[in-house]
Structures are given as structure tokens and as C-alpha cells.
DNA sequence: GTGGTCTAGACCACG
DNA sequence: GTGGTCTAGACCACA
């Protein structure tokens, strides 16, 4: 389900952050939906609870989730993310990788296909 | 020339790698052109030679440059890069960041503008 | 009426404490007025009675209310609060946050406006 | 120097964050000045290095400092803070505490004195 | 049972 | 030597 790569260059908690971001962005996890508890997920993935918490904390800092003591962690509404994250930084990263991908032969068509696919996934946001 | 950001989160050697990639991609550095020697560059930028070396090692691993013992490092032909770097990984990274950017409101038009700009830079060879 | 924010970072009992303080400070609840019973309020807000009780305990510790066994909880006279709460601590907190706000650009004028507004609310007793 | 209260309700790392914020705001620590290393400070205060790091990480998230692997942690320029922190949230907190302080007898004069004092400390920012 | 804090101690990445 | 990650295991605050 989460297919973590323990040998990867980027830390486990970062991989978790990315996974959850994707799930939230693609509306697999909906606003106010509960995330697995720190301990539960730690057991499932057989990694240390502290590592999970670090991931959750980072997600909270970026506005993707909110955590309430004694209750759990939950998906935050999109506006919270928009408040916390700067689109400019992301644009800059995007440009860099786009440049490299196109240099290595990725065509405009392929990118457009990718964009359309993403647009569809985002568009079906049920109620928003 | 290299305008390194010593405050940046990503390590200096990584910034060097990115800079050189950009220069090579935009054909500012041409195939078989010689890169500055480790020592020279270290002096110019007043940073540790080990750091330069690490950057060169990384560039070589990705196929962007090749080193000749006793002579120096040189820009490799594109085909070498294509052999080493898996486009799939980059595509995956691209998709991830594209998702996040669009989730946060970046429009298709803005992305297209970005693509066209890059296409021009790549297409026209060297002129700077 | 109480518009609790279940998503908020600070615990529910703390939000309750703050709400009651505001009501008492602005004289919406008058001295010796009876507060809703723990059970009643718990039902109304559909939250755990323990949470309400914790809030009442905290309010009592700070001198804002007093409890009479078998009868309920009541708003205490101001002097009781002044006895319990050390103004020095609050001054210290105030200074800290004032520093940060002004550091980030909040102007003296804006603060003065805030003060005047509060002064009016405090001065006019009850009217709501 | 740091007079931590290990018994306090708010966690050690939070107290550290507050202390450093104050030092930075009052320009005791200047832009690009180096903070004590995680290990050094941990030894001095006889607390766990992880706790220090948590504090530094939080300060970095709020834009007050930046950390570079292998080099250390440094005070960031003010603009970085302004980018990360929302003044609105702080204003809301300020209003709440201001209300309580004035209810408990803090006079407008006393607050004005406080403001002037802070203004002076901020004003002497050497070069900015 | 839930998130949050803290410690002790190990190991990695960077310069 | 510097920051960063991770583990194991303890204890606290909240609902």
C-alpha cells in the first residue's frame, strides 16, 4: 500500500509525506477524513511511531492535515494548504525538472497528456 | 557566475550539479568542452575542493560529463546521459510536482507558457 | 452559541475556558449568574462531559467561577480573579506577543485601535 | 542564560523557540550570525540534542533561522519570517490576551509604555 | 486510545 | 564537527 523504500536517499518520513499528499490531492482521502493513528500505522509499516509522527507533523506544517490531541489526525480543507505553501517555490522546482525531462526527450505531447490526466483527477472533487 | 546560495537548504555540491546541468542543457557548455579544474573552481568560489569533486562525481554518474585521468573533466554527448538516467524516474517526479502545482492553482496556460519557453531555449542551440 | 472549532490546535476544554472568560469579561455573564450544568452543556455541544468538567475546573482555579456542591457553578466577582491570576505573567506574555507582532509590521496605530475597541466593550457593562 | 523551566506546561523545545525568537527580534542575534551547535547547546543546557534540534527545526519552519548540513544554523533575514508567518493569527492572539490584561486592570498607559519600549528596541536595528 | 514530548544512543550526509 | 534521520522505550495531556 505504501511501498516504502528503506534504502532510498530520501528519508522515510519524507516518503510518507509525499504519499499522503498524493492521496489527499487525488481526493482518495477527503476533507476531515481520519488518517490512521500514529501507532497503528507504525505497526502496519513496522517502523517507529516517532517517524510517523514526524511525517504527520510535516504534513500539518504544510496545511495538508490537522492533528488533535486525543482524537487523531484529519485531512484539512484545501484553503489551509494554500495559506501555508508558496506556489512560487513549487513553480521554480517544476521548471527545473521540466527542463531536464524535455532535454532528455520527453515530448510536449507526453507532458500535455500528463496534464490532462491530472486535470481530470483534480476535477472530480465530488462536492467542491 | 555560479551564484551559489550558501543559505539554501540543498547542499552546495547539489547546487553545483544543477548549475552545470543547466549550462549543459542550454548548450552554454558544448560537448567535449573542458570544465574548470577542481582546484581552480574551488579557489574561485572559495569553497572546499572536496565539494567540487563530489559535484563532478555526481555529474559523471549521471552521464553529463566524463573524466580523463590527468586531463580533466569534459562535457559528454547527450546519448551518454540518456543511457544513464532513467526518464521514468524523472517522469514520476515531474508528475508528482505537477500534481501539487495544479492542486494549488497553477493553470494549464501557465504551464504551457513554461514549456514553450524551455522549448525555445533547447531548440536554438547556443547563442549566449 | 459556543462555536467550538474541533479542528483547532488547542484542546476543546481550552476553547471553552476562553469562551467563558470572554463572556464574563464582557459582562454577558454577570456576577453570581449560574452557568449551565455540566451534563446539559455536554449534551448541547455533543462533547464529552469530562471535557466540560475540565474547563470548569480550570475556570475555578483561575478565580473566574466558583462551584457550590449540589447547586452548580456561578460567576465569581472580579476581585476573586485578581487574587488568583498574576498580572505579571500576563504582562510577560503580552510583551512577548506584542514584540513579535510589531516585529512583523503591526503598527502602533493598529494596536491603539484594538485597545480602544476593548476599552469600550469593558466600559459599557452589559447591553447584549 | 536560557533559564528553562523543566516543569513548565509548555515544552522545553517551545521555550527554546521563544527565547531565540526574542533574541532575534531584539537584534541580539544578527542576520547570518551562527547559533550554537545542536550538540554544544545540548551539553550546556544538559538536555537531549534531539530536543534542541526540534526547536531549531521549528524556528526554521517559521523562517527565523536556516540550517545547513555540515555548517550549522544561522539567523535568517526578516523577509523570510514575513513570508512564513501570518500576521493575522498573531493579531487574533494579541487581541485575546490584551482583553484579559485590561480586564484585570492593566491600564492603557502601561500598555503604551510597553509599546514605546518595544518600538525603541526594534528601531535600533543597526543597518536595516 | 489518541497525539505530543523527551531521552539515550546509533548512524548517515556534508564540508 | 555540523545538521539530519531513525529506533526503542518511557511518560504526559486530552477525550
mmCIF file of N, CA and C in Angstrom, chain A residues 31-32 60 66 68 77, chain C residues 6-9 11-12:
data_model
loop_
_atom_site.group_PDB
_atom_site.id
_atom_site.type_symbol
_atom_site.label_atom_id
_atom_site.label_comp_id
_atom_site.label_asym_id
_atom_site.label_seq_id
_atom_site.Cartn_x
_atom_site.Cartn_y
_atom_site.Cartn_z
ATOM 1 N N UNK A 31 -11.605 15.642 2.735
ATOM 2 C CA UNK A 31 -11.526 16.608 3.827
ATOM 3 C C UNK A 31 -12.201 16.059 5.087
ATOM 4 N N UNK A 32 -11.503 16.214 6.192
ATOM 5 C CA UNK A 32 -11.964 15.779 7.514
ATOM 6 C C UNK A 32 -11.945 14.263 7.702
ATOM 7 N N UNK A 60 1.162 18.639 8.658
ATOM 8 C CA UNK A 60 0.393 19.668 9.343
ATOM 9 C C UNK A 60 1.003 21.042 9.077
ATOM 10 N N UNK A 66 -4.636 18.296 9.928
ATOM 11 C CA UNK A 66 -4.589 18.892 11.261
ATOM 12 C C UNK A 66 -4.691 17.771 12.275
ATOM 13 N N UNK A 68 -5.380 16.604 16.340
ATOM 14 C CA UNK A 68 -5.987 16.995 17.603
ATOM 15 C C UNK A 68 -5.652 15.946 18.650
ATOM 16 N N UNK A 77 -9.002 21.189 4.914
ATOM 17 C CA UNK A 77 -9.526 21.748 3.662
ATOM 18 C C UNK A 77 -8.414 22.394 2.837
ATOM 19 N N UNK C 6 -13.542 22.158 16.307
ATOM 20 C CA UNK C 6 -12.980 20.842 16.589
ATOM 21 C C UNK C 6 -11.678 20.620 15.830
ATOM 22 N N UNK C 7 -11.401 21.482 14.847
ATOM 23 C CA UNK C 7 -10.168 21.331 14.080
ATOM 24 C C UNK C 7 -9.010 22.094 14.711
ATOM 25 N N UNK C 8 -9.351 22.948 15.638
ATOM 26 C CA UNK C 8 -8.308 23.818 16.183
ATOM 27 C C UNK C 8 -7.201 23.038 16.873
ATOM 28 N N UNK C 9 -6.036 23.659 16.895
ATOM 29 C CA UNK C 9 -4.912 23.044 17.580
ATOM 30 C C UNK C 9 -5.142 23.003 19.085
ATOM 31 N N UNK C 11 -6.927 22.437 22.598
ATOM 32 C CA UNK C 11 -7.930 21.467 23.028
ATOM 33 C C UNK C 11 -9.287 22.107 23.291
ATOM 34 N N UNK C 12 -10.298 21.294 23.198
ATOM 35 C CA UNK C 12 -11.666 21.762 23.348
ATOM 36 C C UNK C 12 -11.873 22.422 24.703
#
